[in-house]
mmCIF file of C-alpha atoms in Angstrom:
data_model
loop_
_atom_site.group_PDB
_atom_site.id
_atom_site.type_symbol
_atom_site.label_atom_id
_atom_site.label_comp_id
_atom_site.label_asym_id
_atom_site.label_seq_id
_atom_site.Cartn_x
_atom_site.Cartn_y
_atom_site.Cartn_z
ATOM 1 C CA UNK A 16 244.573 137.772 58.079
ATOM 2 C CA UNK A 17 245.322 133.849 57.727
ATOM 3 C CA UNK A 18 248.508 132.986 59.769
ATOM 4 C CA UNK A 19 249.419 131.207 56.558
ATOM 5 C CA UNK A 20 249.768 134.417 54.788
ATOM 6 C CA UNK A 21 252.304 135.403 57.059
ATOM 7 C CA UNK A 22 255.407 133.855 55.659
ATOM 8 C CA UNK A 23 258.150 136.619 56.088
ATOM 9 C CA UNK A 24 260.120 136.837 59.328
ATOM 10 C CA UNK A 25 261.127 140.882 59.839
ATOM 11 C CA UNK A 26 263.230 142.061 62.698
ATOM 12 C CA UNK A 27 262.187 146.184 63.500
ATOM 13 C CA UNK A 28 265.177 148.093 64.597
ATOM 14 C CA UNK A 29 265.551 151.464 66.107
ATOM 15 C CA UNK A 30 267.997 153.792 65.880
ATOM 16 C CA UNK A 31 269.420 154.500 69.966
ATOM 17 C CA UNK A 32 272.269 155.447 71.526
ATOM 18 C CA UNK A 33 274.082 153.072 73.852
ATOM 19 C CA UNK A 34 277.266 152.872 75.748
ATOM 20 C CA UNK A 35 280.440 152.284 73.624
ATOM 21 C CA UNK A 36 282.020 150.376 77.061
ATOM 22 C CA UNK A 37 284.941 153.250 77.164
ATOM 23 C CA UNK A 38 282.221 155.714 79.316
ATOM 24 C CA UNK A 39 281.119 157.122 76.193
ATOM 25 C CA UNK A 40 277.951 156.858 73.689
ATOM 26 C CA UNK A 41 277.240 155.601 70.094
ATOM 27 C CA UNK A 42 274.326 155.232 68.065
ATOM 28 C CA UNK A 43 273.577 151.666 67.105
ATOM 29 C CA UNK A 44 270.059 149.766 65.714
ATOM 30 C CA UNK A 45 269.029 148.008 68.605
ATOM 31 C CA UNK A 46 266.140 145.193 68.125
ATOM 32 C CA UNK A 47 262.358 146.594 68.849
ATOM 33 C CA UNK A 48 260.817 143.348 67.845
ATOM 34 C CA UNK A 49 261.051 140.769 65.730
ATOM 35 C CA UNK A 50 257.269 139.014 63.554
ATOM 36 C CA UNK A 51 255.964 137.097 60.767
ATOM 37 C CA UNK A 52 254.602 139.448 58.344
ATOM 38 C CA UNK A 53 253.434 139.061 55.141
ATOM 39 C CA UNK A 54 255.484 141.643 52.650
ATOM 40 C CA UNK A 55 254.207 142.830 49.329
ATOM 41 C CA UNK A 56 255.365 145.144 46.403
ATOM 42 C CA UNK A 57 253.043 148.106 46.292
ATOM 43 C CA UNK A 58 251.998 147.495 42.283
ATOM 44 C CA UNK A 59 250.660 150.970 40.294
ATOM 45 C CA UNK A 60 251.658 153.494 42.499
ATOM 46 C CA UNK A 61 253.173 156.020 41.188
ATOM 47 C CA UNK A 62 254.632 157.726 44.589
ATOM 48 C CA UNK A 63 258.299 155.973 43.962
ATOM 49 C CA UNK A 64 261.658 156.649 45.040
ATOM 50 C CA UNK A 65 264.996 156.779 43.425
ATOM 51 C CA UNK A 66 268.367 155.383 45.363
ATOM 52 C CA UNK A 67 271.881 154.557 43.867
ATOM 53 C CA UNK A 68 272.436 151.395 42.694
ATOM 54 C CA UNK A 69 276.218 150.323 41.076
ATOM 55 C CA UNK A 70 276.802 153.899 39.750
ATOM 56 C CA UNK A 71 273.152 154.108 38.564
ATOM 57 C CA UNK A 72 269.449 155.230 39.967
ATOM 58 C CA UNK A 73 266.684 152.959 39.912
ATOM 59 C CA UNK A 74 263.071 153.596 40.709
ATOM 60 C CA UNK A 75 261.787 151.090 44.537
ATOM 61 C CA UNK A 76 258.141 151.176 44.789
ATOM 62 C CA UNK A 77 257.321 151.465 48.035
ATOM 63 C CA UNK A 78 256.595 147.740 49.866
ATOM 64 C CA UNK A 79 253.604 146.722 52.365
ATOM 65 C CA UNK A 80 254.000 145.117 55.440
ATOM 66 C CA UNK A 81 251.130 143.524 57.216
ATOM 67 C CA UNK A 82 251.382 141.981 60.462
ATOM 68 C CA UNK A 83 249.487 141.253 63.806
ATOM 69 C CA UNK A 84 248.506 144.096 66.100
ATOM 70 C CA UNK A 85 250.373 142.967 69.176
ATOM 71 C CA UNK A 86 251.844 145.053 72.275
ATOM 72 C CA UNK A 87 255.534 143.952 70.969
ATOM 73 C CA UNK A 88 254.919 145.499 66.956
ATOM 74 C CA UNK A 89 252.528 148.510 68.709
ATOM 75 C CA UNK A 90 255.539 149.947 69.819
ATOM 76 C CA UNK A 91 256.975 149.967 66.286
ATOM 77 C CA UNK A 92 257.670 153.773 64.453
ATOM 78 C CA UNK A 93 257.970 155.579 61.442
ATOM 79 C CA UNK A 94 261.795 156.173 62.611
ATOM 80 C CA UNK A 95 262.614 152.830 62.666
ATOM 81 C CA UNK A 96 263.573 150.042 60.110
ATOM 82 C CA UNK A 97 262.740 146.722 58.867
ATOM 83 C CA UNK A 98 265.118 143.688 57.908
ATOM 84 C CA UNK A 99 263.045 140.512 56.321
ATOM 85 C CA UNK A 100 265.148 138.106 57.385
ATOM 86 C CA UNK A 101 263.838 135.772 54.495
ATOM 87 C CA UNK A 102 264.832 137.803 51.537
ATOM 88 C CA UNK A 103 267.546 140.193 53.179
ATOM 89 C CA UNK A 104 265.885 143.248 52.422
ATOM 90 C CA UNK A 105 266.158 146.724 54.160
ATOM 91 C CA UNK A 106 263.098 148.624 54.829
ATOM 92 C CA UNK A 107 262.072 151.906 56.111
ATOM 93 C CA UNK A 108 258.925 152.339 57.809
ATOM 94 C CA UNK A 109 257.309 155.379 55.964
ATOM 95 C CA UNK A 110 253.870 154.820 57.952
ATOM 96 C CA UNK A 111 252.004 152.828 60.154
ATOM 97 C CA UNK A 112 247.901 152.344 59.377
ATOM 98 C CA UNK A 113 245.596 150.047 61.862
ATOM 99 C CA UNK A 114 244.225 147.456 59.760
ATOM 100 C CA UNK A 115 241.514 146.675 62.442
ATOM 101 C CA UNK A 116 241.609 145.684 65.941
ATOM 102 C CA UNK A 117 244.399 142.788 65.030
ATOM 103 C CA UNK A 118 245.970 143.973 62.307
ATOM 104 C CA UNK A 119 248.946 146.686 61.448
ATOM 105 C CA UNK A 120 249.650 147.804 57.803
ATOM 106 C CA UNK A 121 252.881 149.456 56.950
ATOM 107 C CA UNK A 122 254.132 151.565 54.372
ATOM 108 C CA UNK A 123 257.894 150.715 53.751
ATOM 109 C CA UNK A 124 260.549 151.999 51.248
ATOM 110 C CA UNK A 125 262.781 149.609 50.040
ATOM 111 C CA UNK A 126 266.618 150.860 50.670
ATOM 112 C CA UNK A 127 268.777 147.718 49.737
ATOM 113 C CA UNK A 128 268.729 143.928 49.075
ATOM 114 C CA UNK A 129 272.000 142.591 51.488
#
C-alpha cells in the first residue's frame, strides 16, 4: 500500500479501567494508538447491521480499515474502537486480518457519525 492511499487519521481506543482520583475505579477509552489508514465502505456485502438512528433503523455496511503493520497498531483488538478523526466516525473493530508482512486489514462496523 502507497502512503498516498492513506489519507484518514484514526485514533484506536480501548475500553480500561483507571483511577477516578477519589481511590476508586472507572472505565474510560484510553488511547492505544493513533495512524493514517485508508477507510473504505465494504460495497455488496450483504452481512449488515441495523442501529437506531432519530427514532428509526437504518442498515451500516460494515467499513474496511487498512493500515501499516507496525508494533504500535499490532497491539490493536477486536474489543477496541476506532474514531477517524477526518470524518468523525465511530468504529468497532469486528476483526483484524494480516494483509502481508506490512499491512493490517480491519473489519469495522460503523456505530455513529459525531
Amino acid at each position: 500500500m502507497q502512503a498516498g492511499q492513506l489519507t484518514d487519521r484514526v485514533i484506536f481506543e480501548r475500553r480500561t479501567q483507571v483511577s477516578d482520583g477519589a481511590g476508586g475505579y472507572v472505565n474510560d477509552w484510553v488511547e492505544v494508538t493513533t495512524t493514517l489508514a485508508k477507510v473504505e465502505r465494504i460495497s455488496g456485502v450483504s452481512q449488515e447491521v441495523e442501529r437506531m438512528n432519530a427514532g428509526g433503523l437504518i442498515a451500516a455496511p460494515p467499513v474496511r480499515v487498512h493500515l501499516r503493520a507496525t508494533a504500535s497498531t499490532r497491539e490493536i483488538a477486536t474489543k477496541d474502537r476506532a474514531r477517524n478523526l477526518t470524518t468523525g466516525e465511530m468504529m468497532d473493530v469486528q476483526s483484524i486480518q494480516p494483509g502481508s508482512r506490512r499491512r493490517l486489514v480491519l473489519t469495522c462496523l460503523l456505530t455513529e457519525v459525531v
